[in-house]
């Protein structure tokens, strides 16, 4: 189950912990141990207990419900510490108990909250329980954040990707009209003849004649599990930017146990974000199979799997599928997170197994993502790129299983 640690909630003691969390820990809960100290909660269980208290302890309802930022943090906590099925119930209860419905109904309340990626993550997690007449308010907040992100990231992304495409198309035997004279002069400065005040261009630098056809295919394959919410926000923005580059065909696929192709909505990050459903299981192999079926020119394709790699299906099949993608000639990268949130939680065994077959696995910040895509388009060694940018890849910290 997402967000639940088996070591905390296993058999025996785990059953007592569950009852302790349900009953709230008062003396009347009947769970006092033989030493009279009751059930001892781990740090994680204490956080679960605090989240439950905030929602179901009537004495605390007013204090938390009056603060939209606190509600936003609380919603993030329950996605972290509870399975998706429980989160859905708690979110529904929070609509009334924590004043969340009021927060979403009143534009003044929404404007009082500083819109950021965390708030957007909260709103898309609530997508299925937001009242219909509140959706426009929520969409306006999400659009404000995605517009700001796109403004920040667009120019660098377009420059990095188009520059990489140009470099990939460059040739040393250009036609006369395709000679890049600035680069040709720079490349031949050592052949300057001072007596003639001229440069003898022993090597011409130019571009192959560019066609209007698609030169690269980029597939963003995004895990919808609750822990990936921030990564989904950034992915939606980058997807829209990449889709605006005519020489790149960009496909956006999201998945849990089902696979949904959101390419038709890729131009609008808000439509993408309200098309995802955070939570549920995870079948990475099924998602990779779908994406593999959409690859038409493997050597010109970059498949970016954005997932914490907690596979709910058969892991061996997922690794075999990834190997098949790599063996076809496509470039595949596993991003454990696309966010600024620091070191993500991920399945280190699966990450190491992917690294062993040529799929580098690491977390990436949004500011580095454009350069990463440029390196992938030029088919540079991604491991070397990561090292040059002080990005720690999983094969540096874990051995293949």
Short mmCIF file of C-alpha atoms in Angstrom, two decimals:
data_model
loop_
_atom_site.label_atom_id
_atom_site.label_comp_id
_atom_site.label_asym_id
_atom_site.label_seq_id
_atom_site.Cartn_x
_atom_site.Cartn_y
_atom_site.Cartn_z
CA UNK A 1 0.00 0.00 0.00
CA UNK A 2 1.26 3.47 -0.88
CA UNK A 3 2.51 5.43 2.13
CA UNK A 4 2.28 2.57 4.62
CA UNK A 5 5.43 0.99 5.98
CA UNK A 6 5.08 -2.77 6.48
CA UNK A 7 7.51 -2.62 9.39
CA UNK A 8 5.14 -0.29 11.19
CA UNK A 9 1.86 -1.99 10.31
CA UNK A 10 2.75 -5.67 10.16
CA UNK A 11 1.01 -8.52 12.01
CA UNK A 12 0.89 -8.63 15.83
CA UNK A 13 2.10 -5.28 17.07
CA UNK A 14 0.98 -3.72 13.79
CA UNK A 15 -2.62 -4.64 14.61
CA UNK A 16 -2.35 -2.81 17.95
CA UNK A 17 -0.84 0.18 16.20
CA UNK A 18 -3.80 0.31 13.83
CA UNK A 19 -6.26 0.24 16.73
CA UNK A 20 -4.24 2.86 18.58
CA UNK A 21 -4.42 5.17 15.52
CA UNK A 22 -8.15 4.54 15.10
CA UNK A 23 -9.04 5.07 18.77
CA UNK A 24 -6.89 8.11 19.30
CA UNK A 25 -4.74 7.17 22.29
CA UNK A 26 -6.91 8.22 25.23
CA UNK A 27 -6.76 6.07 28.33
CA UNK A 28 -10.11 4.58 27.40
CA UNK A 29 -8.77 3.08 24.19
CA UNK A 30 -8.03 -0.13 26.14
CA UNK A 31 -4.59 -0.64 24.58
CA UNK A 32 -2.40 -0.13 27.65
CA UNK A 33 0.41 -2.68 27.60
CA UNK A 34 1.57 -4.89 30.46
CA UNK A 35 4.06 -2.18 31.44
CA UNK A 36 1.24 0.33 31.64
CA UNK A 37 2.80 2.50 28.95
CA UNK A 38 0.42 1.64 26.11
CA UNK A 39 1.41 1.26 22.46
CA UNK A 40 4.58 3.09 21.48
CA UNK A 41 4.33 4.84 18.12
CA UNK A 42 7.22 5.29 15.70
CA UNK A 43 7.97 8.76 14.34
CA UNK A 44 6.02 7.93 11.17
CA UNK A 45 3.03 6.66 13.16
CA UNK A 46 3.11 9.79 15.30
CA UNK A 47 2.73 11.84 12.14
CA UNK A 48 -0.16 9.63 11.04
CA UNK A 49 -1.70 10.12 14.49
CA UNK A 50 -1.34 13.90 14.24
CA UNK A 51 -3.01 13.89 10.80
CA UNK A 52 -5.91 11.82 12.14
CA UNK A 53 -6.26 14.07 15.21
CA UNK A 54 -6.39 17.17 13.03
CA UNK A 55 -9.31 15.71 11.08
CA UNK A 56 -11.29 13.70 13.63
CA UNK A 57 -10.55 15.42 16.98
CA UNK A 58 -13.40 17.92 17.35
CA UNK A 59 -11.36 20.14 19.67
CA UNK A 60 -8.85 20.86 16.95
CA UNK A 61 -11.20 21.28 13.99
CA UNK A 62 -11.68 25.03 14.22
CA UNK A 63 -7.98 25.86 14.54
CA UNK A 64 -6.91 23.91 11.47
CA UNK A 65 -9.98 24.62 9.39
CA UNK A 66 -9.45 28.36 9.56
CA UNK A 67 -6.00 28.16 8.02
CA UNK A 68 -5.77 27.33 4.31
CA UNK A 69 -1.97 26.84 4.40
CA UNK A 70 -2.30 24.36 7.27
CA UNK A 71 -5.00 22.49 5.40
CA UNK A 72 -2.73 22.33 2.35
CA UNK A 73 0.12 20.90 4.44
CA UNK A 74 -2.24 18.43 6.09
CA UNK A 75 -3.42 17.18 2.70
CA UNK A 76 0.19 16.63 1.68
CA UNK A 77 0.82 14.70 4.90
CA UNK A 78 -2.05 12.27 4.41
CA UNK A 79 -0.87 11.48 0.86
CA UNK A 80 2.52 10.66 2.36
CA UNK A 81 1.42 8.54 5.33
CA UNK A 82 -1.73 6.75 4.20
CA UNK A 83 -2.69 4.45 1.30
CA UNK A 84 -4.67 6.00 -1.52
CA UNK A 85 -7.95 4.33 -0.52
CA UNK A 86 -7.74 5.89 2.95
CA UNK A 87 -6.65 9.24 1.54
CA UNK A 88 -9.81 9.42 -0.59
CA UNK A 89 -11.99 8.87 2.48
CA UNK A 90 -10.08 11.41 4.56
CA UNK A 91 -10.19 14.02 1.79
CA UNK A 92 -13.96 13.58 1.53
CA UNK A 93 -14.34 13.98 5.30
CA UNK A 94 -12.05 17.02 5.25
CA UNK A 95 -14.38 18.90 2.93
CA UNK A 96 -16.65 19.65 5.90
CA UNK A 97 -14.56 18.92 8.99
CA UNK A 98 -11.57 21.11 8.06
CA UNK A 99 -13.47 23.76 6.18
CA UNK A 100 -11.83 22.64 2.95
CA UNK A 101 -15.07 23.01 1.03
CA UNK A 102 -15.28 26.61 2.20
CA UNK A 103 -11.69 27.25 1.16
CA UNK A 104 -12.43 26.05 -2.35
CA UNK A 105 -15.74 27.92 -2.56
CA UNK A 106 -14.43 31.32 -1.54
CA UNK A 107 -12.15 33.05 -4.08
CA UNK A 108 -10.93 35.34 -1.28
CA UNK A 109 -9.61 32.33 0.62
CA UNK A 110 -7.87 30.95 -2.45
CA UNK A 111 -6.26 34.31 -3.14
CA UNK A 112 -5.01 34.43 0.45
CA UNK A 113 -2.95 31.30 -0.15
CA UNK A 114 0.39 31.69 -1.92
CA UNK A 115 -0.04 29.59 -5.08
CA UNK A 116 2.85 27.20 -5.55
CA UNK A 117 3.63 23.73 -6.81
CA UNK A 118 2.66 22.25 -3.44
CA UNK A 119 -0.81 23.78 -3.61
CA UNK A 120 -1.26 22.61 -7.19
CA UNK A 121 -0.25 19.11 -6.10
CA UNK A 122 -2.93 19.30 -3.42
CA UNK A 123 -5.61 20.47 -5.83
CA UNK A 124 -4.95 17.79 -8.44
CA UNK A 125 -5.00 15.22 -5.66
CA UNK A 126 -8.45 16.49 -4.74
CA UNK A 127 -9.66 16.51 -8.33
CA UNK A 128 -12.34 13.87 -7.81
CA UNK A 129 -13.88 15.48 -4.72
CA UNK A 130 -13.79 19.19 -5.63
CA UNK A 131 -17.41 20.36 -6.05
CA UNK A 132 -18.33 21.10 -9.64
CA UNK A 133 -19.08 24.76 -8.91
CA UNK A 134 -15.63 25.16 -7.31
CA UNK A 135 -13.62 23.72 -10.19
CA UNK A 136 -13.13 27.01 -12.00
CA UNK A 137 -11.61 28.55 -8.88
CA UNK A 138 -9.25 25.61 -8.55
CA UNK A 139 -8.37 25.71 -12.25
CA UNK A 140 -7.57 29.44 -12.00
CA UNK A 141 -5.10 28.78 -9.19
CA UNK A 142 -3.50 25.91 -11.08
CA UNK A 143 -3.24 28.00 -14.24
CA UNK A 144 -1.54 30.84 -12.41
CA UNK A 145 1.15 28.47 -11.15
CA UNK A 146 1.65 26.63 -14.45
CA UNK A 147 1.82 29.92 -16.37
CA UNK A 148 4.55 31.14 -14.02
CA UNK A 149 6.46 27.89 -14.36
CA UNK A 150 6.15 27.93 -18.14
CA UNK A 151 7.42 31.50 -18.30
CA UNK A 152 10.40 30.50 -16.16
CA UNK A 153 11.24 27.29 -18.04
CA UNK A 154 10.17 27.86 -21.66
CA UNK A 155 13.06 29.86 -23.07
CA UNK A 156 15.78 27.65 -21.63
CA UNK A 157 14.00 24.48 -22.70
CA UNK A 158 13.41 25.63 -26.27
CA UNK A 159 16.98 26.87 -26.61
CA UNK A 160 18.45 23.65 -25.20
CA UNK A 161 16.34 21.33 -27.34
CA UNK A 162 16.58 23.26 -30.62
CA UNK A 163 20.30 23.76 -30.07
CA UNK A 164 20.73 20.02 -29.58
CA UNK A 165 18.77 19.32 -32.75
CA UNK A 166 20.95 21.78 -34.68
CA UNK A 167 24.14 20.22 -33.41
CA UNK A 168 22.85 16.76 -34.26
CA UNK A 169 22.14 17.92 -37.83
CA UNK A 170 25.46 19.68 -38.32
CA UNK A 171 27.74 18.31 -40.99
CA UNK A 172 31.36 18.90 -42.01
CA UNK A 173 30.44 18.63 -45.68
CA UNK A 174 27.72 21.24 -46.03
CA UNK A 175 26.40 22.66 -49.23
CA UNK A 176 27.66 26.20 -49.93
CA UNK A 177 24.39 27.82 -48.91
CA UNK A 178 24.31 25.77 -45.69
CA UNK A 179 27.77 26.82 -44.41
CA UNK A 180 27.68 28.28 -40.91
CA UNK A 181 30.33 30.95 -41.45
CA UNK A 182 30.63 32.04 -37.84
CA UNK A 183 31.45 28.53 -36.66
CA UNK A 184 33.58 27.87 -39.75
CA UNK A 185 35.75 30.92 -39.03
CA UNK A 186 36.07 29.96 -35.36
CA UNK A 187 37.08 26.41 -36.29
CA UNK A 188 39.80 27.61 -38.71
CA UNK A 189 41.44 30.47 -36.85
CA UNK A 190 44.69 28.50 -36.62
CA UNK A 191 44.85 28.61 -40.43
CA UNK A 192 44.95 32.40 -40.59
CA UNK A 193 47.48 33.71 -43.18
CA UNK A 194 48.60 37.15 -42.01
CA UNK A 195 50.38 37.98 -45.29
CA UNK A 196 47.06 37.54 -47.10
CA UNK A 197 44.90 38.71 -44.20
CA UNK A 198 42.63 35.77 -44.71
CA UNK A 199 41.68 32.37 -43.27
CA UNK A 200 42.00 29.16 -45.24
CA UNK A 201 38.98 27.12 -44.23
CA UNK A 202 40.30 23.58 -44.17
CA UNK A 203 37.11 22.45 -42.45
CA UNK A 204 33.66 23.78 -43.26
CA UNK A 205 31.02 23.75 -40.55
CA UNK A 206 27.39 23.87 -41.45
CA UNK A 207 24.02 22.27 -41.19
CA UNK A 208 22.42 19.61 -43.24
CA UNK A 209 19.41 20.86 -45.12
CA UNK A 210 16.69 20.89 -42.53
CA UNK A 211 13.42 19.23 -43.33
CA UNK A 212 10.04 20.12 -41.90
CA UNK A 213 9.59 16.57 -40.67
CA UNK A 214 9.81 15.49 -37.04
CA UNK A 215 13.42 14.89 -36.03
CA UNK A 216 12.94 13.47 -32.54
CA UNK A 217 10.19 11.76 -30.62
CA UNK A 218 10.00 12.41 -26.88
CA UNK A 219 7.72 10.28 -24.71
CA UNK A 220 7.01 11.36 -21.15
CA UNK A 221 5.69 8.33 -19.24
CA UNK A 222 4.50 9.55 -15.84
CA UNK A 223 3.59 7.60 -12.71
CA UNK A 224 0.32 8.84 -11.14
CA UNK A 225 1.02 7.58 -7.62
CA UNK A 226 0.41 10.17 -4.91
CA UNK A 227 4.10 10.67 -4.14
CA UNK A 228 4.70 11.83 -7.74
CA UNK A 229 2.32 14.81 -7.60
CA UNK A 230 4.99 17.51 -7.83
CA UNK A 231 6.73 15.66 -10.66
CA UNK A 232 3.45 15.54 -12.57
CA UNK A 233 3.07 19.32 -12.26
CA UNK A 234 6.50 19.98 -13.77
CA UNK A 235 6.03 17.26 -16.39
CA UNK A 236 2.83 18.88 -17.62
CA UNK A 237 4.62 22.21 -18.10
CA UNK A 238 7.61 20.68 -19.87
CA UNK A 239 5.25 18.63 -22.03
CA UNK A 240 3.50 21.78 -23.23
CA UNK A 241 6.80 23.49 -24.00
CA UNK A 242 8.22 20.50 -25.88
CA UNK A 243 4.98 20.13 -27.84
CA UNK A 244 5.43 23.69 -29.14
CA UNK A 245 8.69 22.74 -30.89
CA UNK A 246 7.72 21.71 -34.42
CA UNK A 247 10.65 19.39 -35.02
CA UNK A 248 9.85 17.36 -31.90
CA UNK A 249 6.90 15.03 -31.51
CA UNK A 250 6.00 14.87 -27.82
CA UNK A 251 3.71 12.27 -26.30
CA UNK A 252 2.45 12.36 -22.71
CA UNK A 253 1.31 9.15 -21.03
CA UNK A 254 0.20 8.80 -17.40
CA UNK A 255 -0.39 5.53 -15.62
CA UNK A 256 -1.32 3.66 -12.47
CA UNK A 257 -2.67 0.17 -13.14
CA UNK A 258 -4.24 1.67 -16.27
CA UNK A 259 -2.57 3.72 -18.98
CA UNK A 260 -4.01 7.04 -20.18
CA UNK A 261 -2.62 8.92 -23.18
CA UNK A 262 -3.02 12.67 -22.58
CA UNK A 263 -1.19 13.77 -25.72
CA UNK A 264 -4.33 15.45 -27.09
CA UNK A 265 -4.36 17.73 -24.01
CA UNK A 266 -0.61 18.33 -23.90
CA UNK A 267 -0.82 21.93 -25.12
CA UNK A 268 -2.60 22.95 -21.90
CA UNK A 269 -0.94 21.90 -18.61
CA UNK A 270 -4.14 22.61 -16.68
CA UNK A 271 -6.12 20.13 -18.80
CA UNK A 272 -3.35 17.59 -18.29
CA UNK A 273 -3.30 18.06 -14.52
CA UNK A 274 -7.04 17.72 -14.15
CA UNK A 275 -6.87 14.62 -16.34
CA UNK A 276 -4.67 12.73 -13.89
CA UNK A 277 -5.92 10.79 -10.89
CA UNK A 278 -3.36 10.58 -8.11
CA UNK A 279 -3.20 7.32 -6.20
CA UNK A 280 -4.07 3.77 -7.07
CA UNK A 281 -1.72 0.93 -7.96
CA UNK A 282 1.28 0.96 -10.27
CA UNK A 283 1.96 -1.13 -13.37
CA UNK A 284 5.12 0.25 -14.94
CA UNK A 285 5.51 -2.69 -17.31
CA UNK A 286 2.09 -2.04 -18.80
CA UNK A 287 2.91 1.63 -19.30
CA UNK A 288 6.23 0.81 -20.95
CA UNK A 289 4.50 -1.66 -23.25
CA UNK A 290 2.10 1.07 -24.38
CA UNK A 291 4.92 3.56 -24.95
CA UNK A 292 7.03 0.98 -26.78
CA UNK A 293 4.15 0.40 -29.17
CA UNK A 294 4.23 4.12 -30.07
CA UNK A 295 7.94 4.19 -30.97
CA UNK A 296 8.35 4.35 -34.75
CA UNK A 297 11.99 5.49 -35.06
CA UNK A 298 13.87 4.03 -32.07
CA UNK A 299 17.20 5.77 -32.69
CA UNK A 300 15.42 9.13 -32.78
CA UNK A 301 13.33 8.47 -29.66
CA UNK A 302 13.85 9.55 -26.05
CA UNK A 303 11.62 7.76 -23.52
CA UNK A 304 11.57 9.40 -20.09
CA UNK A 305 10.00 7.26 -17.37
CA UNK A 306 9.13 9.48 -14.39
CA UNK A 307 8.43 7.14 -11.48
CA UNK A 308 9.57 6.14 -8.01
CA UNK A 309 9.79 2.59 -9.48
CA UNK A 310 7.59 0.93 -6.86
CA UNK A 311 6.26 -1.64 -9.32
CA UNK A 312 2.92 -3.21 -8.44
CA UNK A 313 3.11 -5.68 -11.32
CA UNK A 314 5.81 -8.23 -12.11
CA UNK A 315 9.15 -6.48 -11.71
CA UNK A 316 11.07 -8.94 -13.89
CA UNK A 317 8.77 -8.17 -16.82
CA UNK A 318 9.25 -4.46 -16.29
CA UNK A 319 13.04 -4.85 -16.46
CA UNK A 320 12.79 -7.06 -19.56
CA UNK A 321 10.55 -4.48 -21.22
CA UNK A 322 13.02 -1.69 -20.46
CA UNK A 323 15.86 -3.79 -21.87
CA UNK A 324 13.84 -4.29 -25.04
CA UNK A 325 13.40 -0.52 -25.40
CA UNK A 326 17.14 0.05 -24.97
CA UNK A 327 18.06 -2.79 -27.33
CA UNK A 328 15.86 -1.24 -30.02
CA UNK A 329 18.16 1.77 -30.09
CA UNK A 330 15.94 4.20 -28.18
CA UNK A 331 17.31 6.33 -25.35
CA UNK A 332 15.55 5.59 -22.05
CA UNK A 333 15.97 7.50 -18.80
CA UNK A 334 14.28 6.86 -15.44
CA UNK A 335 13.66 10.01 -13.43
CA UNK A 336 12.90 9.11 -9.82
CA UNK A 337 11.53 12.63 -9.40
CA UNK A 338 11.26 15.81 -11.47
CA UNK A 339 11.05 18.29 -8.64
CA UNK A 340 12.92 20.55 -6.24
CA UNK A 341 11.88 18.51 -3.21
CA UNK A 342 15.23 16.82 -2.58
CA UNK A 343 16.03 13.13 -2.36
CA UNK A 344 12.92 11.12 -3.29
CA UNK A 345 11.80 7.81 -1.88
CA UNK A 346 12.20 5.10 -4.54
CA UNK A 347 12.76 1.39 -5.06
CA UNK A 348 16.55 1.21 -5.08
CA UNK A 349 16.65 -2.42 -6.29
CA UNK A 350 14.61 -1.62 -9.40
CA UNK A 351 16.62 1.56 -10.01
CA UNK A 352 19.88 -0.39 -9.84
CA UNK A 353 18.52 -3.11 -12.12
CA UNK A 354 17.54 -0.48 -14.70
CA UNK A 355 20.96 1.17 -14.45
CA UNK A 356 22.58 -2.22 -15.10
CA UNK A 357 20.80 -2.52 -18.47
CA UNK A 358 21.65 0.98 -19.62
CA UNK A 359 18.75 3.00 -18.17
CA UNK A 360 20.29 5.66 -15.90
CA UNK A 361 18.10 6.39 -12.88
CA UNK A 362 18.27 9.60 -10.85
CA UNK A 363 16.25 12.53 -9.59
CA UNK A 364 16.35 15.72 -11.65
CA UNK A 365 15.48 19.30 -10.81
CA UNK A 366 13.34 21.30 -13.24
CA UNK A 367 16.24 23.68 -13.91
CA UNK A 368 18.43 20.80 -15.10
CA UNK A 369 15.77 19.06 -17.19
CA UNK A 370 16.31 21.15 -20.38
CA UNK A 371 20.02 20.29 -20.39
CA UNK A 372 19.18 16.64 -19.77
CA UNK A 373 16.90 16.58 -22.80
CA UNK A 374 19.61 18.22 -24.90
CA UNK A 375 22.10 15.54 -23.85
CA UNK A 376 19.60 12.79 -24.65
CA UNK A 377 18.78 14.26 -28.08
CA UNK A 378 22.48 14.36 -28.93
CA UNK A 379 22.80 10.78 -27.65
CA UNK A 380 25.51 11.76 -25.22
CA UNK A 381 26.41 9.51 -22.29
CA UNK A 382 23.78 10.40 -19.69
CA UNK A 383 25.94 9.06 -16.88
CA UNK A 384 28.70 11.47 -17.84
CA UNK A 385 26.17 14.29 -18.14
CA UNK A 386 24.90 13.51 -14.63
CA UNK A 387 28.41 13.45 -13.20
CA UNK A 388 29.26 16.79 -14.81
CA UNK A 389 26.17 18.30 -13.16
CA UNK A 390 26.78 16.70 -9.73
CA UNK A 391 23.72 14.49 -10.13
CA UNK A 392 24.04 11.22 -8.22
CA UNK A 393 22.85 8.25 -10.27
CA UNK A 394 21.61 5.08 -8.58
CA UNK A 395 24.43 2.90 -9.84
CA UNK A 396 26.78 5.04 -7.77
CA UNK A 397 24.94 4.23 -4.58
CA UNK A 398 23.46 0.78 -5.10
CA UNK A 399 24.52 -2.44 -6.75
CA UNK A 400 22.24 -4.32 -9.17
CA UNK A 401 20.09 -6.94 -7.51
#
